[in-house]
Tab-separated table of C-alpha atoms in Angstrom:
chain	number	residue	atom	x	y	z
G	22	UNK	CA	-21.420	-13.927	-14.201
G	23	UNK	CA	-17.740	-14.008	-14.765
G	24	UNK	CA	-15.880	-15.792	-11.839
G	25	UNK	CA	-13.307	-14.136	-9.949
G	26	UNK	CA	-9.718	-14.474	-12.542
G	27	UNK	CA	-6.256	-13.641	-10.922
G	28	UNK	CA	-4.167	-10.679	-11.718
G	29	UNK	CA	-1.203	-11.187	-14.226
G	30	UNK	CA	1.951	-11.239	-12.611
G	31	UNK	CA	3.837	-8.598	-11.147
G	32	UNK	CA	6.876	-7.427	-13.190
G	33	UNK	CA	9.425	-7.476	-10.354
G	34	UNK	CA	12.184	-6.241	-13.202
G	35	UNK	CA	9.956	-2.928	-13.861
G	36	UNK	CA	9.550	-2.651	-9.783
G	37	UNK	CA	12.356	-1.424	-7.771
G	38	UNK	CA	14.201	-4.155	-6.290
G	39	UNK	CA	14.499	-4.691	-2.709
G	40	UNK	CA	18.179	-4.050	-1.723
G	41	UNK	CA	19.875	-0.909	-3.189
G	42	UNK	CA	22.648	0.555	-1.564
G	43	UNK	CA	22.395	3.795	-2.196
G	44	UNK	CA	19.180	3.892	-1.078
G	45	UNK	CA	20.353	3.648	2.252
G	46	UNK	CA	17.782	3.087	4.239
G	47	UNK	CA	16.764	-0.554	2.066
G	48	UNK	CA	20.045	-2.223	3.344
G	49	UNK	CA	18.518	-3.045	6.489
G	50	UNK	CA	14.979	-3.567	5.002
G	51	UNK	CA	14.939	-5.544	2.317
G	52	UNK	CA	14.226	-8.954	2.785
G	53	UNK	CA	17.522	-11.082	1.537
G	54	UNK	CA	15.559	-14.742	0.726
G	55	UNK	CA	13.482	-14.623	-2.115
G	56	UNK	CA	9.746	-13.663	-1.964
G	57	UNK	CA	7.353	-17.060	-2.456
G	58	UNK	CA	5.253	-16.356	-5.323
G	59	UNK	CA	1.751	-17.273	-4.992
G	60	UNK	CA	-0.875	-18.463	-7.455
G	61	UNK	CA	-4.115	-15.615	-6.572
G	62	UNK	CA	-6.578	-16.947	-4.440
G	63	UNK	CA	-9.854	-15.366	-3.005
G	64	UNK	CA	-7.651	-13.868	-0.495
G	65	UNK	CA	-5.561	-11.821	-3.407
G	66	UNK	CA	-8.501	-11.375	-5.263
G	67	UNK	CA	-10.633	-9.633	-3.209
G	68	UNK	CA	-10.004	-6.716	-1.402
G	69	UNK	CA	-11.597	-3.768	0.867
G	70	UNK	CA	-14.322	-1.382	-1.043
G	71	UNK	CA	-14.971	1.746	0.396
G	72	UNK	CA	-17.969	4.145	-0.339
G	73	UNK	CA	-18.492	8.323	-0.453
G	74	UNK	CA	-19.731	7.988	3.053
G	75	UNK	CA	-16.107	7.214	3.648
G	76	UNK	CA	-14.922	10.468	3.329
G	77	UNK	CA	-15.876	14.175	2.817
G	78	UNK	CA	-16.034	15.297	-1.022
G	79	UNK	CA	-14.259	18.333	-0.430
G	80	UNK	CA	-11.403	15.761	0.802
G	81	UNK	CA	-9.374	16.230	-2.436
G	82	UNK	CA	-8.677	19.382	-2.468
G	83	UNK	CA	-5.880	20.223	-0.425
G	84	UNK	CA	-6.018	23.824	-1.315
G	85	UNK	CA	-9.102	24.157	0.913
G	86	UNK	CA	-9.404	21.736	3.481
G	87	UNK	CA	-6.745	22.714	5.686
G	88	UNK	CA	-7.263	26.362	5.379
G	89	UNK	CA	-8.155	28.588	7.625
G	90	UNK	CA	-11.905	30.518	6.860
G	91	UNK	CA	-10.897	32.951	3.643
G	92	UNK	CA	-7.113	32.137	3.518
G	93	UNK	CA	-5.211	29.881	1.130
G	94	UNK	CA	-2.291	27.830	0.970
G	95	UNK	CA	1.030	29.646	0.000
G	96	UNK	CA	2.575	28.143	-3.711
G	97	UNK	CA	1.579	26.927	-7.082
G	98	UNK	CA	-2.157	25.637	-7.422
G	99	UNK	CA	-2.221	23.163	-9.390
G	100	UNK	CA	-4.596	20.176	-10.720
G	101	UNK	CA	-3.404	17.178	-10.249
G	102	UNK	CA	-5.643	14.753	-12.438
G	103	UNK	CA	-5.354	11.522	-14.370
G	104	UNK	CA	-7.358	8.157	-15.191
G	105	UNK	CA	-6.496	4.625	-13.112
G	106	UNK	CA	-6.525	1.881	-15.849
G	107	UNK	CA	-5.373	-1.634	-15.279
G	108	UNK	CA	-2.793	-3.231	-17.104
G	109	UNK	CA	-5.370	-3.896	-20.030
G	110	UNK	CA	-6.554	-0.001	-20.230
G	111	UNK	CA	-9.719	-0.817	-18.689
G	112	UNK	CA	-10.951	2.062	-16.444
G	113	UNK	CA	-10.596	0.954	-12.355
G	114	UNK	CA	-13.969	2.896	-11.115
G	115	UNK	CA	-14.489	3.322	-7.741
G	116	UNK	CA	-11.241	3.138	-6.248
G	117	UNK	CA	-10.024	5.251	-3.403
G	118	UNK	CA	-6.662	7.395	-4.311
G	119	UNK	CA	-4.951	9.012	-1.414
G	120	UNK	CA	-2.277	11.548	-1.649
G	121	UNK	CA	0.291	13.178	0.948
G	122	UNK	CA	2.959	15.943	0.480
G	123	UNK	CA	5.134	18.330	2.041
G	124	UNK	CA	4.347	22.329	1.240
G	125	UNK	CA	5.672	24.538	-1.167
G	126	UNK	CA	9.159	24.676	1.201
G	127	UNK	CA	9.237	20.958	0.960
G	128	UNK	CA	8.486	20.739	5.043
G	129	UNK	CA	5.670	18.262	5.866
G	130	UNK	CA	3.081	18.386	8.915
G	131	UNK	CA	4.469	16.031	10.572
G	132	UNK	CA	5.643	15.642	14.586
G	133	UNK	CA	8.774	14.029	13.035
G	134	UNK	CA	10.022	16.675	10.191
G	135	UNK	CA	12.930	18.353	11.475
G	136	UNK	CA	13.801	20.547	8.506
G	137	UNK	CA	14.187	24.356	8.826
G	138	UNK	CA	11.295	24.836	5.643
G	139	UNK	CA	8.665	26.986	6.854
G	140	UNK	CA	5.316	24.970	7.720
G	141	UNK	CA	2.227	26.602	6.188
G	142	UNK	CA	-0.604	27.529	8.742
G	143	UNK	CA	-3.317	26.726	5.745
G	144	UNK	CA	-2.176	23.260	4.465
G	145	UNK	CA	-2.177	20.145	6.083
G	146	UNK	CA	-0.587	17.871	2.666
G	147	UNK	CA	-3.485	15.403	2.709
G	148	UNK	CA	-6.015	14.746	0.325
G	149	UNK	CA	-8.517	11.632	-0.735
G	150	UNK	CA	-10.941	10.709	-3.797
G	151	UNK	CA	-12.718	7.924	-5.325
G	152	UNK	CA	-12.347	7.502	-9.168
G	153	UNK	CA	-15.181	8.144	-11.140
G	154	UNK	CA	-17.257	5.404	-13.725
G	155	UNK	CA	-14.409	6.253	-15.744
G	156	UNK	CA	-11.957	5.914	-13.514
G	157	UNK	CA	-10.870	9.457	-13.571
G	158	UNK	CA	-9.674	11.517	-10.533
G	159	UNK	CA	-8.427	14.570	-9.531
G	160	UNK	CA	-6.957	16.951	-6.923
G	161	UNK	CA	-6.443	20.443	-5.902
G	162	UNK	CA	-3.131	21.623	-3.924
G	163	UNK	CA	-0.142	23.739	-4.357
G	164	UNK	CA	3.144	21.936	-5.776
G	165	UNK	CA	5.217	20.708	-3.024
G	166	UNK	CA	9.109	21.869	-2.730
G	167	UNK	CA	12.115	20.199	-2.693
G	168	UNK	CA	13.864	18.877	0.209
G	169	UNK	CA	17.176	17.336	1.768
G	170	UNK	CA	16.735	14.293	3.213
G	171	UNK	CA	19.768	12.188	5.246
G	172	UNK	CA	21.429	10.104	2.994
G	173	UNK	CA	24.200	11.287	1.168
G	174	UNK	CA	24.883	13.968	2.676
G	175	UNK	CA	23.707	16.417	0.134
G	176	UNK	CA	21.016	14.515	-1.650
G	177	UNK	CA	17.683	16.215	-2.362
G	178	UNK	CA	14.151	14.701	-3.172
G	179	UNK	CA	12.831	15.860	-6.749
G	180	UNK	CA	9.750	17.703	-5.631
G	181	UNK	CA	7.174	14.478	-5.574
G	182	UNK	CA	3.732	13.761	-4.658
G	183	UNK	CA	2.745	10.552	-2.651
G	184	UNK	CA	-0.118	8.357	-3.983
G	185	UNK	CA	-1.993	5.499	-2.457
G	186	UNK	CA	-4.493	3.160	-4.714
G	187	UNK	CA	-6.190	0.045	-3.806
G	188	UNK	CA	-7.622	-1.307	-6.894
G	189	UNK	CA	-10.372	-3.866	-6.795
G	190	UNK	CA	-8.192	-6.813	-4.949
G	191	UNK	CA	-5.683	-6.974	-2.323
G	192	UNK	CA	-2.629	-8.021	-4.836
G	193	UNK	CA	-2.981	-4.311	-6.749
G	194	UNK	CA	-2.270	-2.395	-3.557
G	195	UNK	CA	-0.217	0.332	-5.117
G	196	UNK	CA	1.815	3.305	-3.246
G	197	UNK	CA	4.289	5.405	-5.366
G	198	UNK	CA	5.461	9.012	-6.082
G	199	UNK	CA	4.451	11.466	-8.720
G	200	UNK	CA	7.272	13.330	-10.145
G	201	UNK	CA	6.782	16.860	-11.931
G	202	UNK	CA	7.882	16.712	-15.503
G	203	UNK	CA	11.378	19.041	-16.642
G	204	UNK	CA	12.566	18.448	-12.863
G	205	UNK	CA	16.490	18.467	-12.423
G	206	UNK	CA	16.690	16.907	-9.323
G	207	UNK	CA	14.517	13.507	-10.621
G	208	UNK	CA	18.000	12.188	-12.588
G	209	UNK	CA	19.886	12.400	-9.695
G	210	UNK	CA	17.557	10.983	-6.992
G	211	UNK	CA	18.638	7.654	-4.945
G	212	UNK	CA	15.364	6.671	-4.637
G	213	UNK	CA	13.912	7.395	-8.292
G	214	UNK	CA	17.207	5.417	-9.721
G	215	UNK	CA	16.069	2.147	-7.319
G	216	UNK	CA	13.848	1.888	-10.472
G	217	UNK	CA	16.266	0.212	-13.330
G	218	UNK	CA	14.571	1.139	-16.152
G	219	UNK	CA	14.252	4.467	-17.651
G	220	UNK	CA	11.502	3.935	-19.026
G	221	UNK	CA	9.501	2.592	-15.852
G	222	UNK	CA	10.820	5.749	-14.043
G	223	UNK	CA	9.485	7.854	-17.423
G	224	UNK	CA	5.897	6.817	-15.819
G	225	UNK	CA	6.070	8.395	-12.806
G	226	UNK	CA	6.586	11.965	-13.881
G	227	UNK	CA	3.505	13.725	-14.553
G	228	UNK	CA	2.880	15.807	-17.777
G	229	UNK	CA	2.159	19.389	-17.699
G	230	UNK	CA	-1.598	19.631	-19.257
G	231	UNK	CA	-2.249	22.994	-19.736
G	232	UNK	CA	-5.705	21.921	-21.658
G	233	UNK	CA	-6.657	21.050	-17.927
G	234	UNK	CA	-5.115	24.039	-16.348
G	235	UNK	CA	-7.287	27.100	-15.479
G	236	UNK	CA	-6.785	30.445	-16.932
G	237	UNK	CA	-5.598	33.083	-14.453
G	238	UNK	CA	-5.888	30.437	-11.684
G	239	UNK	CA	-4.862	27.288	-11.436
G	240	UNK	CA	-1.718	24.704	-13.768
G	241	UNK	CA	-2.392	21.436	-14.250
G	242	UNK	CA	-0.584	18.167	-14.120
G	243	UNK	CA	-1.572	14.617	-16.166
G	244	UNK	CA	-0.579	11.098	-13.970
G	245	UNK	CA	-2.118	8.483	-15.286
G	246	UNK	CA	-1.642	5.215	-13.019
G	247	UNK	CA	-1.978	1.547	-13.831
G	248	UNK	CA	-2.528	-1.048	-11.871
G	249	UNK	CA	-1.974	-4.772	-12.753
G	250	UNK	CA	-4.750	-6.444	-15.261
G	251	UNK	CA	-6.457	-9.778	-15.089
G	252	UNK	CA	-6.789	-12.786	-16.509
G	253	UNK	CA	-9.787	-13.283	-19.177
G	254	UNK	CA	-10.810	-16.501	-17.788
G	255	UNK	CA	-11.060	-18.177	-20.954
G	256	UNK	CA	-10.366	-21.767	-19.756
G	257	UNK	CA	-11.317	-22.995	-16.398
G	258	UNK	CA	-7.865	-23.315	-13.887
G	259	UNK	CA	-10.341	-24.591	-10.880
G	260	UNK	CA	-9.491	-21.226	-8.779
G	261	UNK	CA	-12.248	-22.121	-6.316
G	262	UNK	CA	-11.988	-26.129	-6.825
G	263	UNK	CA	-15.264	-26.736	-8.539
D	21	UNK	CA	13.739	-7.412	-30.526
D	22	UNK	CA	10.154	-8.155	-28.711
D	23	UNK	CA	6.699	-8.245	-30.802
D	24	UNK	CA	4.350	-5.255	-29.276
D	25	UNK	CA	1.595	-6.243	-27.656
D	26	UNK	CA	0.428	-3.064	-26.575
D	27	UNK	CA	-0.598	-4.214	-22.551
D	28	UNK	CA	-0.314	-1.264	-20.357
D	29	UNK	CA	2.695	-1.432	-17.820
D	30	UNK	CA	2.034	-1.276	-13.825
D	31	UNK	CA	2.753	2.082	-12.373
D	32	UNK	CA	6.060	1.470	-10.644
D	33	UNK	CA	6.134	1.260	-6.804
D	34	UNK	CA	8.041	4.007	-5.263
D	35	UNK	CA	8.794	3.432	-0.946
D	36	UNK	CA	6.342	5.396	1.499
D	37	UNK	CA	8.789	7.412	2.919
D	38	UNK	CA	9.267	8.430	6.742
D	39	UNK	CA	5.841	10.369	6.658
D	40	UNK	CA	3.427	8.341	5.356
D	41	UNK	CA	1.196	8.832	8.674
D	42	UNK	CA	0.439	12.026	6.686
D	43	UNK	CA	-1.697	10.727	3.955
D	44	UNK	CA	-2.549	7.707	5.503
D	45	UNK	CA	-2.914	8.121	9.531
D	46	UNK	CA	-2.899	12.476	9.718
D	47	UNK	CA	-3.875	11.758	13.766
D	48	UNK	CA	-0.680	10.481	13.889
D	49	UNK	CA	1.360	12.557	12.298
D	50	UNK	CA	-0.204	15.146	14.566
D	51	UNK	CA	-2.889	17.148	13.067
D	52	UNK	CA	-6.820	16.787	12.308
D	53	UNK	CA	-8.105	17.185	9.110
D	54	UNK	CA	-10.780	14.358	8.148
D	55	UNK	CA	-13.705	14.214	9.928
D	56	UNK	CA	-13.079	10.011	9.892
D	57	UNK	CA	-9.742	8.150	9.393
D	58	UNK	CA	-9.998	4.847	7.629
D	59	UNK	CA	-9.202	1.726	8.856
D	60	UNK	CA	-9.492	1.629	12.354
D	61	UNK	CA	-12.243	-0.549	12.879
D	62	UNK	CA	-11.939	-4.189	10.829
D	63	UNK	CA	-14.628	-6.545	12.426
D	64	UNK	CA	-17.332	-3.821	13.590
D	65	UNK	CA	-19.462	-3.893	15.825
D	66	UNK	CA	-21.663	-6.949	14.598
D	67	UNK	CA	-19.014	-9.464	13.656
D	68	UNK	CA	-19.636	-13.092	14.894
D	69	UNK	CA	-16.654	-14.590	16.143
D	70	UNK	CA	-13.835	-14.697	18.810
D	71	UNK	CA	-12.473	-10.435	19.297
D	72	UNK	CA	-8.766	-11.423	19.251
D	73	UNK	CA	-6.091	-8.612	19.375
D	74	UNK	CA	-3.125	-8.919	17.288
D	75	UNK	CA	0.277	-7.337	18.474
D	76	UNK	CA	3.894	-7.517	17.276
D	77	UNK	CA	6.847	-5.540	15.947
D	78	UNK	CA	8.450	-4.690	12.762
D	79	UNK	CA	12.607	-6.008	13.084
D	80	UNK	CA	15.340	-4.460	10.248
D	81	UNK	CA	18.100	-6.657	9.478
D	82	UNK	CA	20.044	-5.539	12.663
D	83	UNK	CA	17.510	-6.292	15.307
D	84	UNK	CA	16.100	-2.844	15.485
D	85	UNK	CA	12.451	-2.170	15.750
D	86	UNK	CA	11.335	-0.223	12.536
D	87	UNK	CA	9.451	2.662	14.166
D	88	UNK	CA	8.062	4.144	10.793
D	89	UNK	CA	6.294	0.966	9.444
D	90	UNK	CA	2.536	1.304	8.067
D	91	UNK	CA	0.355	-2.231	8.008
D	92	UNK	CA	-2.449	-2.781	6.533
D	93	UNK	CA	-4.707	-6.132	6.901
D	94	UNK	CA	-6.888	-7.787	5.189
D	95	UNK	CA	-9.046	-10.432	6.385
D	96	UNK	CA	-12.557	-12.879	5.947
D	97	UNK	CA	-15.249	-13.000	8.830
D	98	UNK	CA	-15.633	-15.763	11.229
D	99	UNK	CA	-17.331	-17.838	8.307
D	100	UNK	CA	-14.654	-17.108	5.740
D	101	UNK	CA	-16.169	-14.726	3.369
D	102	UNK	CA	-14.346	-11.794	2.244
D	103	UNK	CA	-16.585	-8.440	2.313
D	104	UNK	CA	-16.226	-8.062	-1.808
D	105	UNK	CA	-18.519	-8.646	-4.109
D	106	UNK	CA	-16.268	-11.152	-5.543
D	107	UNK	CA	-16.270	-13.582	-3.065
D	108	UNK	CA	-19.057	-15.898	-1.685
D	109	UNK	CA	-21.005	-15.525	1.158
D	110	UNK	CA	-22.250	-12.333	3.316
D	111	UNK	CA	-20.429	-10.500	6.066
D	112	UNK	CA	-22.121	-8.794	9.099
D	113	UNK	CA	-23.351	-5.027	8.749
D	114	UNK	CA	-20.092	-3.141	9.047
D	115	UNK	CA	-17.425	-5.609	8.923
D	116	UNK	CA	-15.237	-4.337	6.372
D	117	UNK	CA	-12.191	-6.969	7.112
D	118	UNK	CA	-9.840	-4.398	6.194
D	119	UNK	CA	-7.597	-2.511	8.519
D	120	UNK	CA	-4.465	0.021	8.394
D	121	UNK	CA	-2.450	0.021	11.605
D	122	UNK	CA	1.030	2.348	12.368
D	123	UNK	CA	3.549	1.585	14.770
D	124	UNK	CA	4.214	4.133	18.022
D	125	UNK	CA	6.822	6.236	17.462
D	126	UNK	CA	8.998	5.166	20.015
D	127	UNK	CA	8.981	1.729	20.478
D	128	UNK	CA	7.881	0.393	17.054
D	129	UNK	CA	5.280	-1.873	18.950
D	130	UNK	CA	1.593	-2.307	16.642
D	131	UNK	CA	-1.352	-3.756	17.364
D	132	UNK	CA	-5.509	-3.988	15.760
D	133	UNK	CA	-8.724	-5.503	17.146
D	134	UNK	CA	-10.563	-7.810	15.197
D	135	UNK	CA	-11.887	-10.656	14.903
D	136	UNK	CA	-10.535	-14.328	14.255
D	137	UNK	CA	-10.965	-15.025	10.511
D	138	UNK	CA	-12.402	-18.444	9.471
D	139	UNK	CA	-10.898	-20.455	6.935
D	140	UNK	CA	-11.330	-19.691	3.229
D	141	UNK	CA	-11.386	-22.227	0.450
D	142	UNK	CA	-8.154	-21.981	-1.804
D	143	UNK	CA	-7.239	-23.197	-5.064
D	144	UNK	CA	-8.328	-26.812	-6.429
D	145	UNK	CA	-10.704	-26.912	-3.330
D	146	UNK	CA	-8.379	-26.928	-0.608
D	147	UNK	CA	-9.104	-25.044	2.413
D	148	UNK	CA	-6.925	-22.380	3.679
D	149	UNK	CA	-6.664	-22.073	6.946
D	150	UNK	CA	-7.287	-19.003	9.261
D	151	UNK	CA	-4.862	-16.253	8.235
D	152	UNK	CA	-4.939	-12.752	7.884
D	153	UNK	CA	-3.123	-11.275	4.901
D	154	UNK	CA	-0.952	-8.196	5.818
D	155	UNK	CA	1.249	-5.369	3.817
D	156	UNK	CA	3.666	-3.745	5.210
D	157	UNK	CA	5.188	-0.320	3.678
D	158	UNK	CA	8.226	2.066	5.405
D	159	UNK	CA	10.626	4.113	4.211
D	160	UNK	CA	13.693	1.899	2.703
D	161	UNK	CA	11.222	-0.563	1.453
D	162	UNK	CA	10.508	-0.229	-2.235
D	163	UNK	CA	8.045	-2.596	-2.883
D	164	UNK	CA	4.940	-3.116	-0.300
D	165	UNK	CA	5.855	-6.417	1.019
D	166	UNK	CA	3.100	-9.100	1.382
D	167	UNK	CA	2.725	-11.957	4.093
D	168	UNK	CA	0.459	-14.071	5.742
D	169	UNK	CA	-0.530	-14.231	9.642
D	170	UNK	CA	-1.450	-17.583	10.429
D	171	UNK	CA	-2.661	-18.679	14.279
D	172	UNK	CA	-0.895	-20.650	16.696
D	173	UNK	CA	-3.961	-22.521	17.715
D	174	UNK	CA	-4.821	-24.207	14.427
D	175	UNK	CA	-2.010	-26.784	14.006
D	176	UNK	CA	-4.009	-29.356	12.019
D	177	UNK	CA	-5.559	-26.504	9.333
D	178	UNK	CA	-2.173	-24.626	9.293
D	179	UNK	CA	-0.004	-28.547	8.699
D	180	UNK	CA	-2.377	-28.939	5.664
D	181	UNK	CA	-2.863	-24.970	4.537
D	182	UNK	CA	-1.812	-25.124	0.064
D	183	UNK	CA	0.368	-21.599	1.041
D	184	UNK	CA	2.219	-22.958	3.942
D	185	UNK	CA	3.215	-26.221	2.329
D	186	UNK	CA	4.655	-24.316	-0.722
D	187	UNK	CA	7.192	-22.974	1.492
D	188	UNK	CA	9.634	-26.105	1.257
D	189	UNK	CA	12.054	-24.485	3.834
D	190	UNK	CA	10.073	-26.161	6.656
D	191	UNK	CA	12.278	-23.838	9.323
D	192	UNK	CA	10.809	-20.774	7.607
D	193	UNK	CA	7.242	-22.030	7.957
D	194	UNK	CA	6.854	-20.783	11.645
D	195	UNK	CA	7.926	-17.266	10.629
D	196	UNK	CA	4.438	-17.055	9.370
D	197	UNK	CA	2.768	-18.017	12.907
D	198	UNK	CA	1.459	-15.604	15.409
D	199	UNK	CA	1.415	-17.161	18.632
D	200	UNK	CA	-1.900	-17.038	20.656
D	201	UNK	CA	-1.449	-15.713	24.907
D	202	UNK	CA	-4.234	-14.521	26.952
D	203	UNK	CA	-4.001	-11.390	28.877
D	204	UNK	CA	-6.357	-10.417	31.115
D	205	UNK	CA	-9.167	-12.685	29.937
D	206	UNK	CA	-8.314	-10.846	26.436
D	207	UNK	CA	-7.060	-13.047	23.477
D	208	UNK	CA	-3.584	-11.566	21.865
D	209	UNK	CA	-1.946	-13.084	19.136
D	210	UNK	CA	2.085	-12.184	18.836
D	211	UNK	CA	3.240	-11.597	15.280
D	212	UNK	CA	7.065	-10.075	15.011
D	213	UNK	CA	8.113	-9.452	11.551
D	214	UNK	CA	11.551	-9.863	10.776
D	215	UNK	CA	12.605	-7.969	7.169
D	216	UNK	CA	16.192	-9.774	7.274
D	217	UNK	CA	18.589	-12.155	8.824
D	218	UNK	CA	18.496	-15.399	10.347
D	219	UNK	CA	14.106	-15.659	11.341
D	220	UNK	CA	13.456	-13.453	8.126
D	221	UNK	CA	9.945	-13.788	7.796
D	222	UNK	CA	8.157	-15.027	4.600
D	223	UNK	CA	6.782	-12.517	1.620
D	224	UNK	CA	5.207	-13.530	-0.936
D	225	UNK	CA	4.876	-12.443	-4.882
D	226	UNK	CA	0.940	-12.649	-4.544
């Protein structure tokens, strides 16, 4: 049996840094002494494994489980569907994905959204899944909307989808934003450009697949995500001291 | 110009926004829609050990209590063994050590019941001692930031803990202690978390 190996570091250049200032809201939130980097131990290694009794399997798809008997969602269906791979390309099976999202007016169910969008009676924004063997997953919802947000003053959110994953240990914790591919608004986003490199933020826009879309029903949309890759343990580094 | 090597790069982190209660707490936010919310129960109902209650606040750089904050912890069982099939050891029959906790709306003030964690051997066999490992995400932070909840009540494990001692700003070591009070024969540790400033607490690259 293959003992427990630590995940390669963390490319904090690819990341978003802490502190941007046009991000507003980071100014007062980002920590201004430099993080202490850790070699892994058990406690980075490991982390929390959840099972289909967890959650419902009709969970992921949002077109359904917020509706009302026999109505639907208002907006685009779409798939949203791609494979979690590690930084090696190996498949991540069995790890939970979570999603959230505002409706096809970009206004979210939530106590604390005051914008004048219309909410939808038949969609709540929340979904949940567990990738496959493969590590595949996928969801059903409608494509969220745009919306203005308080920063500049006129600064709009590309139309995004929020996504949770876990991984298999604690130091792959993931949560980012899908992006819709051809989007206008993604170039010109505060909180897209905290990410330096154009080619990092090139990974968060999902591809339009219309192999996976459904005739005369339903688009589709490819995201991929990748979470960091460990160590072969080739040579011994004494991780648990024996 | 760089040889390929052809290793995948990690998806970019992207902040969790103001309404991340949505995908992640949905009773919060203010509607049903799962029959069962994860992460409200770490220890279960079977775990050995001392029920403790941890409590605190999330501070921005001006003082300010951040009243959108989502934690998550992750912790061993009384005898230090991680519920993973990684890690040495069993855990009790529902003790998932894992937990997601948001802050009320408006005062910012968190809390979870669980249990105390035992210590868990570290690197080069030295023991760690009890912590709980928590991530914090919020809007205006970009990157989930990682830290380490250590108790009040284990000086000697805590003076000789490997992570501690890497900190070599000795004044920044306490940030990383939650101090233990009893309230009403109930044991609450206090953990404040300050992102900035003077008693910035410490993160780690993990």
């Amino acid at each position: 049996m293959t003992k427990p190996a630590e995940f390669y570091q963390r490319d904090r250049e690819w990341h978003p840094p802490a502190l941007d200032r046009n991000y507003k809201t980071s100014v007062a939130r980002s920590p201004q002494y430099p993080l202490i980097s850790l070699e892994n131990t058990a406690s980075e290694i490991t982390g929390p494994v959840f099972g289909h009794n967890d959650f419902a399997p009709t969970d992921n798809d949002l077109l359904t489980n917020y509706a009302q008997p026999g109505q639907a969602p208002v907006g685009e269906r779409i798939i949203v569907h791609g494979r979690v791979l590690d930084e090696n390309a190996r498949p991540v099976p069995n790890t939970l994905v979570e999603i959230w999202q505002a409706n096809a007016s970009g206004k979210y169910r939530h106590k604390k959204d005051a914008y004048l969008g219309s909410m939808d009676p038949n969609f709540g924004g929340c979904g949940r899944t567990m990738t496959d063997s493969d590590g595949y997953y996928y969801f059903r919802t409608v494509k969220p909307g745009a919306y203005p947000w308080r920063n500049w003053v006129n600064n709009w959110r590309p139309a995004h989808i929020h996504i949770s994953v876990f991984g298999t240990g604690f130091a792959q914790r993931l949560i980012t934003q899908l992006y819709f591919e051809g989007d206008p608004l993604i170039d010109q986003c505060p909180i897209v450009k905290t990410i330096p490199d154009p080619d990092a933020v090139q990974q968060l826009i999902a591809a339009l697949d219309m192999n996976a879309s459904i005739p005369l029903d339903t688009l589709a949309y490819k995201f991929d995500i990748v979470l960091r890759g460990r160590r072969s343990k080739l040579f011994e580094n004494r991780l648990e001291g024996n | 110009m760089k040889q390929k090597l052809n290793y995948l790069k990690e998806t970019p982190s992207q902040t969790a926004g103001p309404f991340v209660h949505i995908g992640l707490a949905p009773g919060a936010a203010g509607f049903d829609i799962y029959d069962q919310e994860l992460g409200t129960d770490i220890a279960g109902p079977n775990a050995c050990g001392e029920r403790i209650r941890v409590e605190g606040l999330v501070i921005d750089g001006i003082g300010s209590p951040v009243k959108d904050v989502m934690l998550e912890a992750w912790q061993a069982n009384a005898t230090g063994s991680y519920a993973h099939p990684e890690h040495p050891g069993d855990v009790e029959d529902g003790f998932r050590g894992w937990g997601r906790v948001i802050t009320n709306f408006e005062t910012g003030e968190w809390g979870f019941d669980t249990i105390k964690p035992g210590p868990v051997m570290g690197r080069y066999g030295q023991m760690m001692a009890p912590h709980i490992n928590l991530w914090i995400v919020a809007r205006g932070i970009n990157v989930g930031l990682n830290t380490r909840l250590y108790f009040s009540d284990e000086e000697e494990a805590n003076s000789a803990d490997p992570v501690i001692n890497l900190i070599e700003w000795e004044r920044r070591r306490k940030t990383l202690i939650a101090q233990r009070v009893e309230r009403d024969g109930a044991t609450v540790y206090r953990f404040d978390i300050c992102l900035q400033g003077d008693n910035e607490t410490v993160f780690f690259d993990i």
